[in-house]
PDB file of C-alpha atoms in Angstrom:
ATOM      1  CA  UNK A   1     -29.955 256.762  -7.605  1.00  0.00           C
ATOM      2  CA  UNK A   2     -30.329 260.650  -6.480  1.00  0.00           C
ATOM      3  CA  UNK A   3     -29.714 261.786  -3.270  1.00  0.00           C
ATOM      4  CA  UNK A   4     -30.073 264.932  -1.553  1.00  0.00           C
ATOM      5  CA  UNK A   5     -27.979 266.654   1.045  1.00  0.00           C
ATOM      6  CA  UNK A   6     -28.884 268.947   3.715  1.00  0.00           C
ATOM      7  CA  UNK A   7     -26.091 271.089   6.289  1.00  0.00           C
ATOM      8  CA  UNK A   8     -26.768 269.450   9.467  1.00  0.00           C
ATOM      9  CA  UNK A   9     -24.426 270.758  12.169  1.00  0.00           C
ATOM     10  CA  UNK A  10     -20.954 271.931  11.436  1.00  0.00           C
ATOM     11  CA  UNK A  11     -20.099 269.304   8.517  1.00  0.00           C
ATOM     12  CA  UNK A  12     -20.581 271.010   4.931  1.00  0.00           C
ATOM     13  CA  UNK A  13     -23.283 268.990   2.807  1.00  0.00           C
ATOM     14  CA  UNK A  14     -21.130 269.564  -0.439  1.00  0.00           C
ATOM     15  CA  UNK A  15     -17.817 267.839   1.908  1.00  0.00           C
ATOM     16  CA  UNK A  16     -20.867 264.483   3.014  1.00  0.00           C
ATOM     17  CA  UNK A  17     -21.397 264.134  -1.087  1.00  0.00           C
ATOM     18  CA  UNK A  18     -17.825 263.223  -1.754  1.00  0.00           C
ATOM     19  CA  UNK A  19     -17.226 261.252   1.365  1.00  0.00           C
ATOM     20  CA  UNK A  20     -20.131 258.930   0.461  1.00  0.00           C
ATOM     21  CA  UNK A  21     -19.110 259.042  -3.629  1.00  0.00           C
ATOM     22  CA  UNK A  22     -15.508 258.078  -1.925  1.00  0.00           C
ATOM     23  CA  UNK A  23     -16.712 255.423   0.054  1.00  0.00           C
ATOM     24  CA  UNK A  24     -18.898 254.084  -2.845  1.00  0.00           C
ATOM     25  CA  UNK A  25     -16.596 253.779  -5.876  1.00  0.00           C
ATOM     26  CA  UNK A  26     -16.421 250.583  -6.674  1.00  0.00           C
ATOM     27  CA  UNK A  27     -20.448 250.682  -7.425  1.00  0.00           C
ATOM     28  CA  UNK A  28     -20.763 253.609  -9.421  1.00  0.00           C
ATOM     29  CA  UNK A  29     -17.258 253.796 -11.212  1.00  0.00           C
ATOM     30  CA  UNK A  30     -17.053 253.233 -14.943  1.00  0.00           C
ATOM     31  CA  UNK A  31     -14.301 251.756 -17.468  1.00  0.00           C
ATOM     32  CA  UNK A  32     -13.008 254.156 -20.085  1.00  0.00           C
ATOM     33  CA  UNK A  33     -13.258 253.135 -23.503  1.00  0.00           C
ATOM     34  CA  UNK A  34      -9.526 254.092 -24.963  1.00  0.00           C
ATOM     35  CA  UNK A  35     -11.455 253.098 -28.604  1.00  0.00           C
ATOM     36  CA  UNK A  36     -14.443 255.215 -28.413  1.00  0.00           C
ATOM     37  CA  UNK A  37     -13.509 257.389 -25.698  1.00  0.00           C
ATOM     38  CA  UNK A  38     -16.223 257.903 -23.390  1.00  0.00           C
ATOM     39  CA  UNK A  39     -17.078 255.439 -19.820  1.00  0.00           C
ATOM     40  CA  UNK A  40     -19.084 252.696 -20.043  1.00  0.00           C
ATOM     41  CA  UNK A  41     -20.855 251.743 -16.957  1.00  0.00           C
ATOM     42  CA  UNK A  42     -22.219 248.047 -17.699  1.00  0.00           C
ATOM     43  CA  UNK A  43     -22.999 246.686 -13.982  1.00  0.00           C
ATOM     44  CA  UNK A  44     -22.813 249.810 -12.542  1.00  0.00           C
ATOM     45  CA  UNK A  45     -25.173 252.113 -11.039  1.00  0.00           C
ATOM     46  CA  UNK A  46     -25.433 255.773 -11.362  1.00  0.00           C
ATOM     47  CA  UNK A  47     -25.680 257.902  -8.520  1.00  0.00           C
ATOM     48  CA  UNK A  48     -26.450 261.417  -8.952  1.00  0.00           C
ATOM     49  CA  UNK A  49     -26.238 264.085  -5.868  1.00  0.00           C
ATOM     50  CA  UNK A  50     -27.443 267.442  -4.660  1.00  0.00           C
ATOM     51  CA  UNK A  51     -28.393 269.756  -1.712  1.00  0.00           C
ATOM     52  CA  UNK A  52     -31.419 271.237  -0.565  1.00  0.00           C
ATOM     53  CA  UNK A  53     -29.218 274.606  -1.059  1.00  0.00           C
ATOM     54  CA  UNK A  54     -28.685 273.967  -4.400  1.00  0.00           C
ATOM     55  CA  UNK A  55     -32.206 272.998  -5.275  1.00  0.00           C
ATOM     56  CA  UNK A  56     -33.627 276.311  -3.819  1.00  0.00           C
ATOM     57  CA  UNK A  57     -31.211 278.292  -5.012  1.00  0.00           C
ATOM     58  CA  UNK A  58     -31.590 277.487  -8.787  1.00  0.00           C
ATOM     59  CA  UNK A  59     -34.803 274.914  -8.506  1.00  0.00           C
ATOM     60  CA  UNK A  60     -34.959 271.553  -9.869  1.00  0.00           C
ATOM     61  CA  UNK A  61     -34.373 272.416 -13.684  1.00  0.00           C
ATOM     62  CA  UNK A  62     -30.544 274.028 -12.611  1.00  0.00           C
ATOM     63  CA  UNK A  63     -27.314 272.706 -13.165  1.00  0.00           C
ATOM     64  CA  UNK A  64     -27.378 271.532  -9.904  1.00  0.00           C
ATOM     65  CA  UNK A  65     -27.101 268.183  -9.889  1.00  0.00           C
ATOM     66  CA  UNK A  66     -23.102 265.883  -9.391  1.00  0.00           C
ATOM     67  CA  UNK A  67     -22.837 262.669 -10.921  1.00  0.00           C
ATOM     68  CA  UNK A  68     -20.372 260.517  -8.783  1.00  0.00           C
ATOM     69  CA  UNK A  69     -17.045 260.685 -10.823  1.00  0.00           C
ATOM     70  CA  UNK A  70     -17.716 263.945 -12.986  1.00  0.00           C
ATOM     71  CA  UNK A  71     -16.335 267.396 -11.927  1.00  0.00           C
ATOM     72  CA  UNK A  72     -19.089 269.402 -12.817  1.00  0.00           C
ATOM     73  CA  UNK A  73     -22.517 269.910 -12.081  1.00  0.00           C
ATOM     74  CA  UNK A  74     -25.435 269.143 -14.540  1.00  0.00           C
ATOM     75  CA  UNK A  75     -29.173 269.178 -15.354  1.00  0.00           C
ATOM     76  CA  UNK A  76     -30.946 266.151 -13.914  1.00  0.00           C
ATOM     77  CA  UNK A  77     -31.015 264.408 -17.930  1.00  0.00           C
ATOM     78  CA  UNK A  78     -27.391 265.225 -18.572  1.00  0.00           C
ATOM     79  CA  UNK A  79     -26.607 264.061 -15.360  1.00  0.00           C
ATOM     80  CA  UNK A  80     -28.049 260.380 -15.075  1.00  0.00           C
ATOM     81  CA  UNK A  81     -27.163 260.431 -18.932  1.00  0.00           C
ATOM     82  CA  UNK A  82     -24.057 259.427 -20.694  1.00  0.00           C
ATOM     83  CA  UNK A  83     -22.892 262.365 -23.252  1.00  0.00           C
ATOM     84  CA  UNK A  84     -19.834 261.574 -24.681  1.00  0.00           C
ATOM     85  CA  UNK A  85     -21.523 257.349 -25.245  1.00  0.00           C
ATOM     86  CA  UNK A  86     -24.472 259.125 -27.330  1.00  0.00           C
ATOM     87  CA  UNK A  87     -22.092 261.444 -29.409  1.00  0.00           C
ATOM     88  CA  UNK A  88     -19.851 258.321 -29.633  1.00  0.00           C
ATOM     89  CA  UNK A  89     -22.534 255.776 -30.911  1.00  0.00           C
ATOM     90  CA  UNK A  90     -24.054 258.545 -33.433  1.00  0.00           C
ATOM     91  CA  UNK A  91     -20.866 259.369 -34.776  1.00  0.00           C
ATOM     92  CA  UNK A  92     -20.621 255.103 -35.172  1.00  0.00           C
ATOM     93  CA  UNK A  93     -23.854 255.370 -36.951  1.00  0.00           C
ATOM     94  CA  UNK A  94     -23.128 258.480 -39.065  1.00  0.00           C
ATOM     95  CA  UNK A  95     -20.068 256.808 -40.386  1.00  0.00           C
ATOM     96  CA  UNK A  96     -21.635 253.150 -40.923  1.00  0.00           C
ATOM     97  CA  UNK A  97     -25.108 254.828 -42.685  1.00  0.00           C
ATOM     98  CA  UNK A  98     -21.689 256.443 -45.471  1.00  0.00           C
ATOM     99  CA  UNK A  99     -20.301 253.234 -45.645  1.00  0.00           C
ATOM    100  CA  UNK A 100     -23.107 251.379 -46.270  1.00  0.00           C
ATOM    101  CA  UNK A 101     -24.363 254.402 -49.133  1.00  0.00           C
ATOM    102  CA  UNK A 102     -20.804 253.844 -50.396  1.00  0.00           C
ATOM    103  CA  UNK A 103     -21.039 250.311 -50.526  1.00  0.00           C
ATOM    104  CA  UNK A 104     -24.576 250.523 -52.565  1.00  0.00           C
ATOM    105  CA  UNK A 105     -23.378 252.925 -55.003  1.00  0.00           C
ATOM    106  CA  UNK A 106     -20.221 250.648 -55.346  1.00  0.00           C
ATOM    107  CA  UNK A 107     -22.616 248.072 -55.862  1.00  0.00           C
ATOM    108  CA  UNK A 108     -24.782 249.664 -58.014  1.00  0.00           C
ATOM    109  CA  UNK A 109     -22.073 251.165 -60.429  1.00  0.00           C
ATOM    110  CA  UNK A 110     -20.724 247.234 -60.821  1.00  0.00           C
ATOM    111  CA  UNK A 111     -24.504 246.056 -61.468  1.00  0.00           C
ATOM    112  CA  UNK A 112     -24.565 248.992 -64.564  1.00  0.00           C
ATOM    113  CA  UNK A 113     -20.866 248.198 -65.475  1.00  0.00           C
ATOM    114  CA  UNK A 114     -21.915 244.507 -65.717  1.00  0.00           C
ATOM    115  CA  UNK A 115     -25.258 245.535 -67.411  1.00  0.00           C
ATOM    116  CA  UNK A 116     -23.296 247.498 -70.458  1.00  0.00           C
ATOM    117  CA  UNK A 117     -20.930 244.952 -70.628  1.00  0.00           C
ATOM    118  CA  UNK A 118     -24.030 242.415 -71.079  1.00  0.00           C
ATOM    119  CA  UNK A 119     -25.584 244.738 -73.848  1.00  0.00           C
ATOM    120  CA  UNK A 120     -22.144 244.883 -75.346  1.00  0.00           C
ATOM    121  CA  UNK A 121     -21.501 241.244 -75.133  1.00  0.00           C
ATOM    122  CA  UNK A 122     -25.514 240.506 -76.549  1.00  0.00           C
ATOM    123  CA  UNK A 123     -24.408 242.899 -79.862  1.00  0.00           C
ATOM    124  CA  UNK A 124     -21.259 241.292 -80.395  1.00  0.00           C
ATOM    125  CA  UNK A 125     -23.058 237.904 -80.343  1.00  0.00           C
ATOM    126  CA  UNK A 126     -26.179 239.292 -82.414  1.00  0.00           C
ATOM    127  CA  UNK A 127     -23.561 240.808 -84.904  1.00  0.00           C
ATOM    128  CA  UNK A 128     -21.548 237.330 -84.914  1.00  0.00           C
ATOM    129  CA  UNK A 129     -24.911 235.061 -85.396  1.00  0.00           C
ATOM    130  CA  UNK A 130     -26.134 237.734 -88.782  1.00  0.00           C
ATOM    131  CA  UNK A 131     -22.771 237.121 -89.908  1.00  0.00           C
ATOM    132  CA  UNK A 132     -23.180 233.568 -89.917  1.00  0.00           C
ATOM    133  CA  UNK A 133     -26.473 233.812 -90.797  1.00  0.00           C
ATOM    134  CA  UNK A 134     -25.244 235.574 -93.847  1.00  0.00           C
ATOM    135  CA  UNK A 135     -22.532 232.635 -94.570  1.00  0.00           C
ATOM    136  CA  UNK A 136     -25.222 229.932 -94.173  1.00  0.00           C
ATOM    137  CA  UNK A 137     -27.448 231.803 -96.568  1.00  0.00           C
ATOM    138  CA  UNK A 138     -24.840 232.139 -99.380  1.00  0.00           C
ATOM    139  CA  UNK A 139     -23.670 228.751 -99.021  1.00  0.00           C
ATOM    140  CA  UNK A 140     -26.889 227.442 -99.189  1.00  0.00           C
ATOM    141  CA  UNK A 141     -28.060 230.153-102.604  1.00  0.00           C
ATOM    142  CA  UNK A 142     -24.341 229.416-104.026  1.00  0.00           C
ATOM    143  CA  UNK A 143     -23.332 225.722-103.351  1.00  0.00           C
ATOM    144  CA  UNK A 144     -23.906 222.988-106.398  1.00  0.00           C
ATOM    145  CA  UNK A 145     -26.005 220.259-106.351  1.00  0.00           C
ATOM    146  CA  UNK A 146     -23.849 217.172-106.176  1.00  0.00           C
ATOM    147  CA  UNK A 147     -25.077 213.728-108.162  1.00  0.00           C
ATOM    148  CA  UNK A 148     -24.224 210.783-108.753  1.00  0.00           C
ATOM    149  CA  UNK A 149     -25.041 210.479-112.860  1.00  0.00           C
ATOM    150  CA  UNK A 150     -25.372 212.796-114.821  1.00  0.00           C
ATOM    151  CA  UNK A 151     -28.818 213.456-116.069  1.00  0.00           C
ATOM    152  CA  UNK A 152     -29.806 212.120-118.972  1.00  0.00           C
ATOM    153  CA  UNK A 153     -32.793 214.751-120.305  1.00  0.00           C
ATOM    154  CA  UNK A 154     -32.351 218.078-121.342  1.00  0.00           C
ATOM    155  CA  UNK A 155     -35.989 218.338-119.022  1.00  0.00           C
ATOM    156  CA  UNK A 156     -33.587 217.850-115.653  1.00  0.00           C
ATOM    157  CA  UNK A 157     -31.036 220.837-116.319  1.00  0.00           C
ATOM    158  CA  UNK A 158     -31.489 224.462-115.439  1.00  0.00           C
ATOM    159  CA  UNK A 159     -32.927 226.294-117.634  1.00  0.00           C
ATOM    160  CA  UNK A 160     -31.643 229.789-119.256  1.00  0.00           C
ATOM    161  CA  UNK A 161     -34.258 231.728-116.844  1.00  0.00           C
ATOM    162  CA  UNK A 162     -33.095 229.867-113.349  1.00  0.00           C
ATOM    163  CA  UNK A 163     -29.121 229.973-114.963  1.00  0.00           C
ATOM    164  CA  UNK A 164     -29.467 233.489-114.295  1.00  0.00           C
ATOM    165  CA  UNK A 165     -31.704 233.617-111.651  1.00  0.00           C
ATOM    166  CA  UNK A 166     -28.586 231.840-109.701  1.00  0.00           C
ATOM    167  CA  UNK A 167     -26.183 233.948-110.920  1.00  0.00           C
ATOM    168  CA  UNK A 168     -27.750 236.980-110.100  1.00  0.00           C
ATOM    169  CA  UNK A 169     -27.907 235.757-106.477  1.00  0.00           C
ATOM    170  CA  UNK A 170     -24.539 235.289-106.368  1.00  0.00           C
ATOM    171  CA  UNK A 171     -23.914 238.676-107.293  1.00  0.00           C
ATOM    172  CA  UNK A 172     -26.145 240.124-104.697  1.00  0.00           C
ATOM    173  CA  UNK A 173     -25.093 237.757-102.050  1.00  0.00           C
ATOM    174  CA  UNK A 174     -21.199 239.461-103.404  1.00  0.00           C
ATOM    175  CA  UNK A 175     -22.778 243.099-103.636  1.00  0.00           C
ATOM    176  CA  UNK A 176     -23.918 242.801 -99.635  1.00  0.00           C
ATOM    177  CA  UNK A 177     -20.399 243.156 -98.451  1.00  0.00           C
ATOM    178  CA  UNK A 178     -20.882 246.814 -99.532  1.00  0.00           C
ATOM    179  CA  UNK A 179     -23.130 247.512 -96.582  1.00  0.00           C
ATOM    180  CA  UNK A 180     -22.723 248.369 -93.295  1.00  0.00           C
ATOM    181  CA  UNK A 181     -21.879 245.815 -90.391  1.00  0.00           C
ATOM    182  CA  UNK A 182     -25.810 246.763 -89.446  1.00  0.00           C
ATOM    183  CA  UNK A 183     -26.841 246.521 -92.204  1.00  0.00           C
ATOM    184  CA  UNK A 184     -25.675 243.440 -92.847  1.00  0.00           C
ATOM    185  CA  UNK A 185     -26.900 242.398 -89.448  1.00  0.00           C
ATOM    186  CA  UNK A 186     -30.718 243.250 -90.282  1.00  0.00           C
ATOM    187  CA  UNK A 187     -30.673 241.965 -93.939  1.00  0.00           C
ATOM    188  CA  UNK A 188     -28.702 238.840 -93.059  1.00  0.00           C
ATOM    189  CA  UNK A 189     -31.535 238.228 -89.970  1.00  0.00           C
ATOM    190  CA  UNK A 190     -33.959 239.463 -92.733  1.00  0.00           C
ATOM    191  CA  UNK A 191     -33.084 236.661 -95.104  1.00  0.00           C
ATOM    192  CA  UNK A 192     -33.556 233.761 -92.716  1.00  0.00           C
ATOM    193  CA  UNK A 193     -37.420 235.505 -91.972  1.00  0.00           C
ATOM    194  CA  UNK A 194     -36.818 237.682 -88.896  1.00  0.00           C
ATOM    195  CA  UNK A 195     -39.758 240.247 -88.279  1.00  0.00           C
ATOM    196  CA  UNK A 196     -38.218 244.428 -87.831  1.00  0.00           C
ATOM    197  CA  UNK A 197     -39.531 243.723 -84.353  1.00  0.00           C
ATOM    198  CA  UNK A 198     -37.827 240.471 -83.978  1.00  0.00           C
ATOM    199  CA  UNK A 199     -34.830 241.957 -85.430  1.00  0.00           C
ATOM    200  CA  UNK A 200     -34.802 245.377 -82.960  1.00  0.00           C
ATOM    201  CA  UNK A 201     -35.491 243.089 -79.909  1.00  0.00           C
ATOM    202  CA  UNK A 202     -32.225 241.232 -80.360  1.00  0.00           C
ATOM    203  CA  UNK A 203     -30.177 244.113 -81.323  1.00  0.00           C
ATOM    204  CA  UNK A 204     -30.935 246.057 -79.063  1.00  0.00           C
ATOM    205  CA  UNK A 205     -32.566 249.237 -81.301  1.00  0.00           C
ATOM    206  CA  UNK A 206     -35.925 250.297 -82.197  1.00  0.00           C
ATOM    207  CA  UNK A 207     -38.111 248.822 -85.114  1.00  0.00           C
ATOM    208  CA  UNK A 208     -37.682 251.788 -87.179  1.00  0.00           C
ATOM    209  CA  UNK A 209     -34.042 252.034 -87.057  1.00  0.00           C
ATOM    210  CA  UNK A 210     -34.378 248.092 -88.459  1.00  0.00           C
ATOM    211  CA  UNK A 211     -36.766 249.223 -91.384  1.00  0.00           C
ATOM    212  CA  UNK A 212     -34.203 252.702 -91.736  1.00  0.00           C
ATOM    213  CA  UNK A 213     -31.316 250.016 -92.284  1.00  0.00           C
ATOM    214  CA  UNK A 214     -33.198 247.629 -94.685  1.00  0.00           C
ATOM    215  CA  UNK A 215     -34.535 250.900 -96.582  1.00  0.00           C
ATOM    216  CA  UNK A 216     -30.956 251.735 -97.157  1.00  0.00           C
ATOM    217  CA  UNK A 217     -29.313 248.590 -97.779  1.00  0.00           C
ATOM    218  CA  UNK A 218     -31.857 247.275-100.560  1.00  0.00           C
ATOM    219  CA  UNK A 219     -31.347 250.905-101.774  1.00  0.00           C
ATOM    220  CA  UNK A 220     -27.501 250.094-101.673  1.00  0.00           C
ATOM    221  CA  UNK A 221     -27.801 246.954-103.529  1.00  0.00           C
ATOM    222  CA  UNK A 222     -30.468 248.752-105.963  1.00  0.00           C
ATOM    223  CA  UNK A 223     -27.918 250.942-106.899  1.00  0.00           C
ATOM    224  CA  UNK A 224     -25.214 248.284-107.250  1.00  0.00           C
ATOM    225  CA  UNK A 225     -27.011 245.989-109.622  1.00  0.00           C
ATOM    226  CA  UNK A 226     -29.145 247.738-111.160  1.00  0.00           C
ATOM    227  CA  UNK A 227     -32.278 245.915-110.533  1.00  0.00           C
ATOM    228  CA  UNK A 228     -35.917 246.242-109.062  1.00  0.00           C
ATOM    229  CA  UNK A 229     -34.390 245.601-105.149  1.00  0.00           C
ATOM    230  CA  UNK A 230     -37.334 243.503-104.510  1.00  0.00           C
TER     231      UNK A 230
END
């Protein structure tokens, strides 16, 4: 609500304007907000005063204009505005809009924390299954076949050839322990017919690092036993 004063007689307009803000507190008077500190005016309504002497003095862009409770004069905006409520509630949302940014990046860090600790986890497992892998194989190349009777033709027994065809499985199966825990890993996953692809997939590294490691262990076990590697 605006209203305009004008000097009639011998009472001073500026004197009328608080006599009427006086007599109409309990409509326009606000409740101050000891937590955010500025007035709130919910139910209220905002009365905003001024004299024709003011207005031609400084025109209707001045400070000329008394809100009911303040003790200064404003522009017309700043005047049926509410200041310190707008510097209040930005502040609020300056503060919320960095706690919310910290709470992402909190968030964020725990997703890549949890991520790493997933990759790490995945390698310990892959490394754990080509050790098995490599347990199962040389059980299976260096375990005897169990029977019953004993055969009865010289036809049903190894010959010299597959005597030390086994044997020499069994001492590359021993020889592997020489390599690397990656190694290991690809020729292990390599034994039970994993593809380099397959192989780099599940570890976690790229196809040629897989062929890199197989190069090097048959190399390792070429140079061990003294064979062909195939």
């Amino acid at each position: 609500m605006l209203l305009v004063f004008h000097q009639i007689g011998a009472r001073p307009a500026r004197g009328q304007m608080k006599k009427v803000a006086e007599l109409t507190r309990a409509h326009w008077k606000g409740s101050w907000d000891r937590e955010d500190q500025f007035h709130r005016y919910d139910g209220k309504i905002p009365i905003v005063a001024t004299t024709l002497d003011l207005l031609r003095d400084h025109g209707p862009a001045g400070r000329v204009f008394w809100r009911f409770g303040r003790d200064h004069y404003e522009s017309l905006l700043d005047a049926i505005g509410n200041p310190r409520m707008d510097a209040a509630l930005a502040d609020r949302r300056k503060h919320e809009e960095a706690r919310r940014a910290a709470f992402q990046a909190d968030q964020q860090r725990r997703e890549e924390e949890k991520a790493r600790a997933d990759r790490a986890s995945l390698r310990r497992w892959a490394y754990t299954y080509a050790q098995r892998a490599f347990i199962r194989y040389a059980e299976r190349m260096g375990r005897e076949v169990l029977v019953e009777d004993v055969p009865e033709t010289a036809l049903e027994l190894p010959g010299p050839g597959e005597e030390r065809a086994g044997l020499q499985e069994q001492e590359v199966i021993a020889q592997m322990r020489a390599l690397t825990p990656l190694q290991r890993q690809v020729m292990a996953l390599t034994l039970v017919d994993w593809s380099p692809t397959e192989i780099a997939e599940f570890l976690g590294i790229t196809a040629g690092a897989v062929r890199v490691s197989l190069h090097r262990a048959r190399r390792v076990l070429t140079d061990r036993l003294n064979v062909d590697g195939k």
